[in-house]
Amino acid sequence: MTLEKQEKASRATAHTATGGRAADGGPADPPAADAAAVPSVTDASNDPLLTDEQVLDAISGTPVSEEEGHLADAERTIGLFGSKEPTFAEQYHLTRKGRLHRLREIFAIARQFDIFHGLTPVKMRLMFEALGPTFVKVGQNLSMRSEILPQEFCDELAKLRADADPIPYETVLDTLAREYGRPVDTIFASIDRTPLGSASLAQVHRARLVTGEDVAVKVQRPGVRETMAQDIDIMRSISRRATKYIKSAQIIDLNGVIEELWDSFQSETNFLIEARNLVDFREFAKDYKYMDCPKPYITLCTEHVVVMDYVDGISVSHPDQLVEAGYSLNEIGTKLVDNYAAQVLDEGFFHADPHPGNIIIHDGKIVMIDLGMTGRLSARTRSILQDIIFAVGKQDSPALAEAFLRFAGPSDTAEVNYPGLLSDLDAIVQDFGTVSLQDLDIGAFVTALIQLSRKHHVELPGIVTTVARGLVTLEGVLDEFLPDTDMIAIITAHIASTRGLRSAAKEEMKTLGIEGQKALHGTLGALAEARTAARMLTRGQLKANVEMVGSEEPIRQLSYMVDRLTMALIVVGLFVGSSIVYYAGMKPVIFGIPVIGFLGYVVAFLLSVWIVIDIFRKNRPKKRG
């Protein structure tokens, strides 16, 4: 099968992979007439891939009969202390039959792309698109993980888009009626039958409210969350079996990645979060006359539907149309990058998926749409990111190393080889710190840092990968459509101007400020070296020879005092112990005193005499010869 045919097949398969179930867990609407049906695990050539039992055994590690028994027992179990929280399977209506059906789909699509006889980057991308939103998200995450996949696979997966066949218009109307609990025509005067866009997660239609506003309605595909939950459940089973045979911590935290993926799915499929993001971004954009985003209609937004202003503009993916409309591509690129720097580094709230389809030019403004994927950064993380980017822009190797070490915190399961880490950081600085800003490959630089952190078991916050993906996506937009925009130079200038505003007082006392800055950097440098040395020392990676010059006599005197105090405590202990023995009336006795007590008194007396003589001898002045 040629790649062109596989491309068409992946589009045809998308409906089956994402709409296999309705929202209530029942059967979905039938696929369009031109959609290719997913073949069975056993194809027409009577060449079975796996039997049902083998598939279940391979994924869950539980024989069919045994698993059925567990399910039956679980159904018969009654909570002794009242109702219990629904399990993951109960919450998303997951059944053994549904799992088997999804596994058949996965194996059939894998067979369709003939991956068992060789997997190419293009095949992998097309297969992930055909498998639906879960695997599209997995592929997007893998595109930033070149330590797992070869770089050519990562580059191809970065092109993943979640396009899918449109869901029927009647299904859209049914979903809206179910969400609002009333007839659709009481809210919308009209809804276009042809969608503006159809993705594996949702579909967007242009509409008009009964109150006259022109809006865009984003409707979630029925059953998409259940499909994602089914895929996550399968991945968890695979992860449990895989971790029995490989030390995943040495390669990748499979369980952690899967749970992070599920958290992301839950956020992206809750459209109330996207509505809140639109509100927050509009508030942020008030400070920038050239930025905007659609206004959400909060009262019409639900967990599965979001209604916002319709924006009719020109996508940045059409630079010729922008030039014809009188726009400056250089101005658009500069303002876009500068504002993205403000989102990430100043506001700490940023659009995490700035691909061309989400950036529209309308009425002289850059409009960001589809805020389902966003990120939020703490003040500390923003500060460190500023230092890293500024260090790269200024080609400052020590500053880059210091910023990275501030970012990195060792994991609980592994020791960090700090000498090796510093050595590898020096190599990265040599590779990237000496090139011009125009030639700096942000994707390669970020990938190198992430690889370095995993090589040395250094944990970076998960949000760092989100920031990196956003920057790489934006860099791709600039390279393809706005090639004259120097991304790093603009971000560096933004950081410098921001710092300049915050340090205006230094301009009034220029000389003092410069000297003070030098002293401050020297102090911070010394503290950084001290922190690094302390980390290495506590891990046994640094040995220190300490010599206190001129301190021999004080140490000798201190040692003598400790010895004398120790002897005094022994004497007191002997006197007290002997007295206790005396009053206990133990036998035999000497001079009316128990033998043990008598010996204790004698030893205590002799030691006391020795201590007194020693004190007298030490304090007697020496004769001068």
PDB file of N, CA and C in Angstrom, residues 199-271:
ATOM      1  N   ALA A 199     -12.065  17.514  14.342  1.00  0.00           N
ATOM      2  CA  ALA A 199     -10.898  16.831  14.892  1.00  0.00           C
ATOM      3  C   ALA A 199     -11.350  15.592  15.644  1.00  0.00           C
ATOM      4  N   SER A 200     -10.394  14.824  16.109  1.00  0.00           N
ATOM      5  CA  SER A 200     -10.719  13.576  16.799  1.00  0.00           C
ATOM      6  C   SER A 200     -11.339  13.827  18.162  1.00  0.00           C
ATOM      7  N   LEU A 201     -11.168  15.030  18.699  1.00  0.00           N
ATOM      8  CA  LEU A 201     -11.711  15.346  20.016  1.00  0.00           C
ATOM      9  C   LEU A 201     -13.038  16.084  19.927  1.00  0.00           C
ATOM     10  N   ALA A 202     -13.160  17.005  18.982  1.00  0.00           N
ATOM     11  CA  ALA A 202     -14.360  17.833  18.907  1.00  0.00           C
ATOM     12  C   ALA A 202     -14.574  18.324  17.485  1.00  0.00           C
ATOM     13  N   GLN A 203     -15.729  18.963  17.297  1.00  0.00           N
ATOM     14  CA  GLN A 203     -16.099  19.513  15.997  1.00  0.00           C
ATOM     15  C   GLN A 203     -16.638  20.918  16.217  1.00  0.00           C
ATOM     16  N   VAL A 204     -16.319  21.842  15.301  1.00  0.00           N
ATOM     17  CA  VAL A 204     -16.708  23.246  15.453  1.00  0.00           C
ATOM     18  C   VAL A 204     -17.651  23.639  14.324  1.00  0.00           C
ATOM     19  N   HIS A 205     -18.775  24.284  14.700  1.00  0.00           N
ATOM     20  CA  HIS A 205     -19.752  24.784  13.735  1.00  0.00           C
ATOM     21  C   HIS A 205     -19.961  26.278  13.952  1.00  0.00           C
ATOM     22  N   ARG A 206     -20.168  26.975  12.856  1.00  0.00           N
ATOM     23  CA  ARG A 206     -20.570  28.377  12.956  1.00  0.00           C
ATOM     24  C   ARG A 206     -22.069  28.422  13.217  1.00  0.00           C
ATOM     25  N   ALA A 207     -22.495  29.356  14.074  1.00  0.00           N
ATOM     26  CA  ALA A 207     -23.909  29.435  14.439  1.00  0.00           C
ATOM     27  C   ALA A 207     -24.273  30.880  14.766  1.00  0.00           C
ATOM     28  N   ARG A 208     -25.570  31.096  14.918  1.00  0.00           N
ATOM     29  CA  ARG A 208     -26.063  32.412  15.325  1.00  0.00           C
ATOM     30  C   ARG A 208     -27.042  32.214  16.478  1.00  0.00           C
ATOM     31  N   LEU A 209     -26.819  32.967  17.553  1.00  0.00           N
ATOM     32  CA  LEU A 209     -27.702  32.874  18.705  1.00  0.00           C
ATOM     33  C   LEU A 209     -29.030  33.557  18.408  1.00  0.00           C
ATOM     34  N   VAL A 210     -30.048  33.195  19.173  1.00  0.00           N
ATOM     35  CA  VAL A 210     -31.353  33.839  18.993  1.00  0.00           C
ATOM     36  C   VAL A 210     -31.277  35.320  19.335  1.00  0.00           C
ATOM     37  N   THR A 211     -30.256  35.698  20.100  1.00  0.00           N
ATOM     38  CA  THR A 211     -30.056  37.111  20.437  1.00  0.00           C
ATOM     39  C   THR A 211     -29.250  37.849  19.378  1.00  0.00           C
ATOM     40  N   GLY A 212     -28.820  37.151  18.314  1.00  0.00           N
ATOM     41  CA  GLY A 212     -28.186  37.805  17.180  1.00  0.00           C
ATOM     42  C   GLY A 212     -26.685  37.676  17.075  1.00  0.00           C
ATOM     43  N   GLU A 213     -25.978  37.181  18.103  1.00  0.00           N
ATOM     44  CA  GLU A 213     -24.516  37.096  18.057  1.00  0.00           C
ATOM     45  C   GLU A 213     -24.057  35.987  17.117  1.00  0.00           C
ATOM     46  N   ASP A 214     -22.974  36.279  16.385  1.00  0.00           N
ATOM     47  CA  ASP A 214     -22.340  35.304  15.496  1.00  0.00           C
ATOM     48  C   ASP A 214     -21.318  34.528  16.322  1.00  0.00           C
ATOM     49  N   VAL A 215     -21.491  33.220  16.462  1.00  0.00           N
ATOM     50  CA  VAL A 215     -20.660  32.442  17.380  1.00  0.00           C
ATOM     51  C   VAL A 215     -20.111  31.194  16.697  1.00  0.00           C
ATOM     52  N   ALA A 216     -19.118  30.605  17.361  1.00  0.00           N
ATOM     53  CA  ALA A 216     -18.587  29.288  16.995  1.00  0.00           C
ATOM     54  C   ALA A 216     -18.935  28.327  18.121  1.00  0.00           C
ATOM     55  N   VAL A 217     -19.468  27.169  17.766  1.00  0.00           N
ATOM     56  CA  VAL A 217     -19.889  26.171  18.752  1.00  0.00           C
ATOM     57  C   VAL A 217     -18.975  24.958  18.632  1.00  0.00           C
ATOM     58  N   LYS A 218     -18.277  24.649  19.699  1.00  0.00           N
ATOM     59  CA  LYS A 218     -17.372  23.503  19.733  1.00  0.00           C
ATOM     60  C   LYS A 218     -18.048  22.380  20.507  1.00  0.00           C
ATOM     61  N   VAL A 219     -18.293  21.267  19.827  1.00  0.00           N
ATOM     62  CA  VAL A 219     -19.035  20.147  20.406  1.00  0.00           C
ATOM     63  C   VAL A 219     -18.116  18.936  20.501  1.00  0.00           C
ATOM     64  N   GLN A 220     -18.049  18.352  21.682  1.00  0.00           N
ATOM     65  CA  GLN A 220     -17.196  17.179  21.888  1.00  0.00           C
ATOM     66  C   GLN A 220     -17.811  15.953  21.219  1.00  0.00           C
ATOM     67  N   ARG A 221     -16.943  15.145  20.619  1.00  0.00           N
ATOM     68  CA  ARG A 221     -17.417  13.914  19.977  1.00  0.00           C
ATOM     69  C   ARG A 221     -18.020  12.972  21.023  1.00  0.00           C
ATOM     70  N   PRO A 222     -19.191  12.416  20.766  1.00  0.00           N
ATOM     71  CA  PRO A 222     -19.769  11.451  21.708  1.00  0.00           C
ATOM     72  C   PRO A 222     -18.854  10.243  21.889  1.00  0.00           C
ATOM     73  N   GLY A 223     -18.632   9.873  23.130  1.00  0.00           N
ATOM     74  CA  GLY A 223     -17.857   8.673  23.431  1.00  0.00           C
ATOM     75  C   GLY A 223     -16.362   8.841  23.402  1.00  0.00           C
ATOM     76  N   VAL A 224     -15.856  10.067  23.137  1.00  0.00           N
ATOM     77  CA  VAL A 224     -14.408  10.222  23.007  1.00  0.00           C
ATOM     78  C   VAL A 224     -13.703   9.997  24.340  1.00  0.00           C
ATOM     79  N   ARG A 225     -14.335  10.423  25.429  1.00  0.00           N
ATOM     80  CA  ARG A 225     -13.691  10.229  26.729  1.00  0.00           C
ATOM     81  C   ARG A 225     -13.656   8.755  27.096  1.00  0.00           C
ATOM     82  N   GLU A 226     -14.721   8.022  26.764  1.00  0.00           N
ATOM     83  CA  GLU A 226     -14.734   6.589  27.040  1.00  0.00           C
ATOM     84  C   GLU A 226     -13.661   5.869  26.222  1.00  0.00           C
ATOM     85  N   THR A 227     -13.478   6.310  24.958  1.00  0.00           N
ATOM     86  CA  THR A 227     -12.429   5.713  24.129  1.00  0.00           C
ATOM     87  C   THR A 227     -11.058   5.967  24.731  1.00  0.00           C
ATOM     88  N   MET A 228     -10.833   7.208  25.188  1.00  0.00           N
ATOM     89  CA  MET A 228      -9.557   7.538  25.826  1.00  0.00           C
ATOM     90  C   MET A 228      -9.343   6.706  27.084  1.00  0.00           C
ATOM     91  N   ALA A 229     -10.401   6.564  27.891  1.00  0.00           N
ATOM     92  CA  ALA A 229     -10.287   5.776  29.119  1.00  0.00           C
ATOM     93  C   ALA A 229      -9.962   4.322  28.799  1.00  0.00           C
ATOM     94  N   GLN A 230     -10.566   3.786  27.741  1.00  0.00           N
ATOM     95  CA  GLN A 230     -10.275   2.411  27.340  1.00  0.00           C
ATOM     96  C   GLN A 230      -8.811   2.264  26.939  1.00  0.00           C
ATOM     97  N   ASP A 231      -8.304   3.232  26.179  1.00  0.00           N
ATOM     98  CA  ASP A 231      -6.901   3.181  25.762  1.00  0.00           C
ATOM     99  C   ASP A 231      -5.967   3.301  26.961  1.00  0.00           C
ATOM    100  N   ILE A 232      -6.297   4.186  27.889  1.00  0.00           N
ATOM    101  CA  ILE A 232      -5.466   4.350  29.084  1.00  0.00           C
ATOM    102  C   ILE A 232      -5.470   3.075  29.910  1.00  0.00           C
ATOM    103  N   ASP A 233      -6.634   2.426  30.014  1.00  0.00           N
ATOM    104  CA  ASP A 233      -6.725   1.175  30.766  1.00  0.00           C
ATOM    105  C   ASP A 233      -5.832   0.107  30.138  1.00  0.00           C
ATOM    106  N   ILE A 234      -5.821   0.045  28.812  1.00  0.00           N
ATOM    107  CA  ILE A 234      -4.956  -0.914  28.115  1.00  0.00           C
ATOM    108  C   ILE A 234      -3.492  -0.569  28.347  1.00  0.00           C
ATOM    109  N   MET A 235      -3.158   0.715  28.261  1.00  0.00           N
ATOM    110  CA  MET A 235      -1.772   1.141  28.484  1.00  0.00           C
ATOM    111  C   MET A 235      -1.311   0.817  29.902  1.00  0.00           C
ATOM    112  N   ARG A 236      -2.194   0.995  30.870  1.00  0.00           N
ATOM    113  CA  ARG A 236      -1.832   0.662  32.251  1.00  0.00           C
ATOM    114  C   ARG A 236      -1.523  -0.824  32.382  1.00  0.00           C
ATOM    115  N   SER A 237      -2.320  -1.657  31.728  1.00  0.00           N
ATOM    116  CA  SER A 237      -2.070  -3.099  31.783  1.00  0.00           C
ATOM    117  C   SER A 237      -0.726  -3.440  31.163  1.00  0.00           C
ATOM    118  N   ILE A 238      -0.439  -2.828  30.017  1.00  0.00           N
ATOM    119  CA  ILE A 238       0.848  -3.072  29.357  1.00  0.00           C
ATOM    120  C   ILE A 238       1.988  -2.601  30.246  1.00  0.00           C
ATOM    121  N   SER A 239       1.807  -1.431  30.871  1.00  0.00           N
ATOM    122  CA  SER A 239       2.859  -0.887  31.731  1.00  0.00           C
ATOM    123  C   SER A 239       3.134  -1.795  32.920  1.00  0.00           C
ATOM    124  N   ARG A 240       2.069  -2.337  33.515  1.00  0.00           N
ATOM    125  CA  ARG A 240       2.259  -3.229  34.666  1.00  0.00           C
ATOM    126  C   ARG A 240       3.077  -4.453  34.280  1.00  0.00           C
ATOM    127  N   ARG A 241       2.804  -4.996  33.103  1.00  0.00           N
ATOM    128  CA  ARG A 241       3.562  -6.172  32.662  1.00  0.00           C
ATOM    129  C   ARG A 241       4.980  -5.795  32.267  1.00  0.00           C
ATOM    130  N   ALA A 242       5.137  -4.638  31.630  1.00  0.00           N
ATOM    131  CA  ALA A 242       6.467  -4.235  31.154  1.00  0.00           C
ATOM    132  C   ALA A 242       7.415  -3.981  32.312  1.00  0.00           C
ATOM    133  N   THR A 243       6.905  -3.371  33.383  1.00  0.00           N
ATOM    134  CA  THR A 243       7.778  -3.039  34.508  1.00  0.00           C
ATOM    135  C   THR A 243       8.254  -4.274  35.263  1.00  0.00           C
ATOM    136  N   LYS A 244       7.648  -5.424  34.998  1.00  0.00           N
ATOM    137  CA  LYS A 244       8.128  -6.655  35.628  1.00  0.00           C
ATOM    138  C   LYS A 244       9.411  -7.159  34.979  1.00  0.00           C
ATOM    139  N   TYR A 245       9.634  -6.745  33.744  1.00  0.00           N
ATOM    140  CA  TYR A 245      10.763  -7.282  32.987  1.00  0.00           C
ATOM    141  C   TYR A 245      11.844  -6.255  32.681  1.00  0.00           C
ATOM    142  N   ILE A 246      11.514  -4.979  32.803  1.00  0.00           N
ATOM    143  CA  ILE A 246      12.526  -3.947  32.562  1.00  0.00           C
ATOM    144  C   ILE A 246      12.532  -2.989  33.730  1.00  0.00           C
ATOM    145  N   LYS A 247      13.685  -2.406  33.982  1.00  0.00           N
ATOM    146  CA  LYS A 247      13.793  -1.378  35.006  1.00  0.00           C
ATOM    147  C   LYS A 247      13.411  -0.057  34.363  1.00  0.00           C
ATOM    148  N   SER A 248      12.116   0.256  34.438  1.00  0.00           N
ATOM    149  CA  SER A 248      11.617   1.413  33.704  1.00  0.00           C
ATOM    150  C   SER A 248      12.243   2.705  34.177  1.00  0.00           C
ATOM    151  N   ALA A 249      12.673   2.764  35.436  1.00  0.00           N
ATOM    152  CA  ALA A 249      13.253   4.006  35.940  1.00  0.00           C
ATOM    153  C   ALA A 249      14.531   4.358  35.205  1.00  0.00           C
ATOM    154  N   GLN A 250      15.192   3.325  34.628  1.00  0.00           N
ATOM    155  CA  GLN A 250      16.420   3.601  33.900  1.00  0.00           C
ATOM    156  C   GLN A 250      16.124   4.112  32.495  1.00  0.00           C
ATOM    157  N   ILE A 251      14.912   3.930  32.016  1.00  0.00           N
ATOM    158  CA  ILE A 251      14.568   4.350  30.666  1.00  0.00           C
ATOM    159  C   ILE A 251      13.511   5.452  30.713  1.00  0.00           C
ATOM    160  N   ILE A 252      12.378   5.138  31.277  1.00  0.00           N
ATOM    161  CA  ILE A 252      11.279   6.083  31.343  1.00  0.00           C
ATOM    162  C   ILE A 252      10.305   5.602  32.406  1.00  0.00           C
ATOM    163  N   ASP A 253       9.704   6.512  33.112  1.00  0.00           N
ATOM    164  CA  ASP A 253       8.706   6.169  34.116  1.00  0.00           C
ATOM    165  C   ASP A 253       7.380   5.944  33.395  1.00  0.00           C
ATOM    166  N   LEU A 254       7.146   4.681  32.991  1.00  0.00           N
ATOM    167  CA  LEU A 254       5.969   4.377  32.190  1.00  0.00           C
ATOM    168  C   LEU A 254       4.686   4.756  32.911  1.00  0.00           C
ATOM    169  N   ASN A 255       4.586   4.342  34.173  1.00  0.00           N
ATOM    170  CA  ASN A 255       3.368   4.632  34.920  1.00  0.00           C
ATOM    171  C   ASN A 255       3.145   6.133  35.054  1.00  0.00           C
ATOM    172  N   GLY A 256       4.223   6.861  35.335  1.00  0.00           N
ATOM    173  CA  GLY A 256       4.103   8.310  35.478  1.00  0.00           C
ATOM    174  C   GLY A 256       3.666   8.980  34.192  1.00  0.00           C
ATOM    175  N   VAL A 257       4.217   8.537  33.073  1.00  0.00           N
ATOM    176  CA  VAL A 257       3.847   9.113  31.774  1.00  0.00           C
ATOM    177  C   VAL A 257       2.376   8.853  31.470  1.00  0.00           C
ATOM    178  N   ILE A 258       1.916   7.642  31.750  1.00  0.00           N
ATOM    179  CA  ILE A 258       0.521   7.296  31.467  1.00  0.00           C
ATOM    180  C   ILE A 258      -0.427   8.120  32.330  1.00  0.00           C
ATOM    181  N   GLU A 259      -0.097   8.263  33.616  1.00  0.00           N
ATOM    182  CA  GLU A 259      -0.970   9.046  34.494  1.00  0.00           C
ATOM    183  C   GLU A 259      -0.958  10.520  34.107  1.00  0.00           C
ATOM    184  N   GLU A 260       0.197  11.027  33.703  1.00  0.00           N
ATOM    185  CA  GLU A 260       0.272  12.416  33.229  1.00  0.00           C
ATOM    186  C   GLU A 260      -0.577  12.593  31.972  1.00  0.00           C
ATOM    187  N   LEU A 261      -0.552  11.578  31.121  1.00  0.00           N
ATOM    188  CA  LEU A 261      -1.349  11.599  29.902  1.00  0.00           C
ATOM    189  C   LEU A 261      -2.839  11.633  30.235  1.00  0.00           C
ATOM    190  N   TRP A 262      -3.248  10.826  31.194  1.00  0.00           N
ATOM    191  CA  TRP A 262      -4.663  10.777  31.565  1.00  0.00           C
ATOM    192  C   TRP A 262      -5.101  12.095  32.189  1.00  0.00           C
ATOM    193  N   ASP A 263      -4.267  12.700  33.016  1.00  0.00           N
ATOM    194  CA  ASP A 263      -4.596  14.012  33.584  1.00  0.00           C
ATOM    195  C   ASP A 263      -4.805  15.039  32.477  1.00  0.00           C
ATOM    196  N   SER A 264      -3.941  14.975  31.465  1.00  0.00           N
ATOM    197  CA  SER A 264      -4.070  15.896  30.333  1.00  0.00           C
ATOM    198  C   SER A 264      -5.370  15.650  29.580  1.00  0.00           C
ATOM    199  N   PHE A 265      -5.725  14.381  29.384  1.00  0.00           N
ATOM    200  CA  PHE A 265      -6.974  14.048  28.693  1.00  0.00           C
ATOM    201  C   PHE A 265      -8.176  14.609  29.451  1.00  0.00           C
ATOM    202  N   GLN A 266      -8.170  14.426  30.754  1.00  0.00           N
ATOM    203  CA  GLN A 266      -9.300  14.893  31.547  1.00  0.00           C
ATOM    204  C   GLN A 266      -9.482  16.399  31.431  1.00  0.00           C
ATOM    205  N   SER A 267      -8.370  17.125  31.411  1.00  0.00           N
ATOM    206  CA  SER A 267      -8.452  18.582  31.279  1.00  0.00           C
ATOM    207  C   SER A 267      -8.957  18.984  29.898  1.00  0.00           C
ATOM    208  N   GLU A 268      -8.444  18.332  28.866  1.00  0.00           N
ATOM    209  CA  GLU A 268      -8.801  18.711  27.498  1.00  0.00           C
ATOM    210  C   GLU A 268     -10.231  18.331  27.141  1.00  0.00           C
ATOM    211  N   THR A 269     -10.792  17.324  27.805  1.00  0.00           N
ATOM    212  CA  THR A 269     -12.165  16.921  27.504  1.00  0.00           C
ATOM    213  C   THR A 269     -13.176  17.590  28.425  1.00  0.00           C
ATOM    214  N   ASN A 270     -12.714  18.467  29.293  1.00  0.00           N
ATOM    215  CA  ASN A 270     -13.618  19.275  30.115  1.00  0.00           C
ATOM    216  C   ASN A 270     -13.620  20.685  29.541  1.00  0.00           C
ATOM    217  N   PHE A 271     -14.621  20.992  28.739  1.00  0.00           N
ATOM    218  CA  PHE A 271     -14.636  22.265  28.029  1.00  0.00           C
ATOM    219  C   PHE A 271     -14.895  23.455  28.954  1.00  0.00           C
TER     220      PHE A 271
END
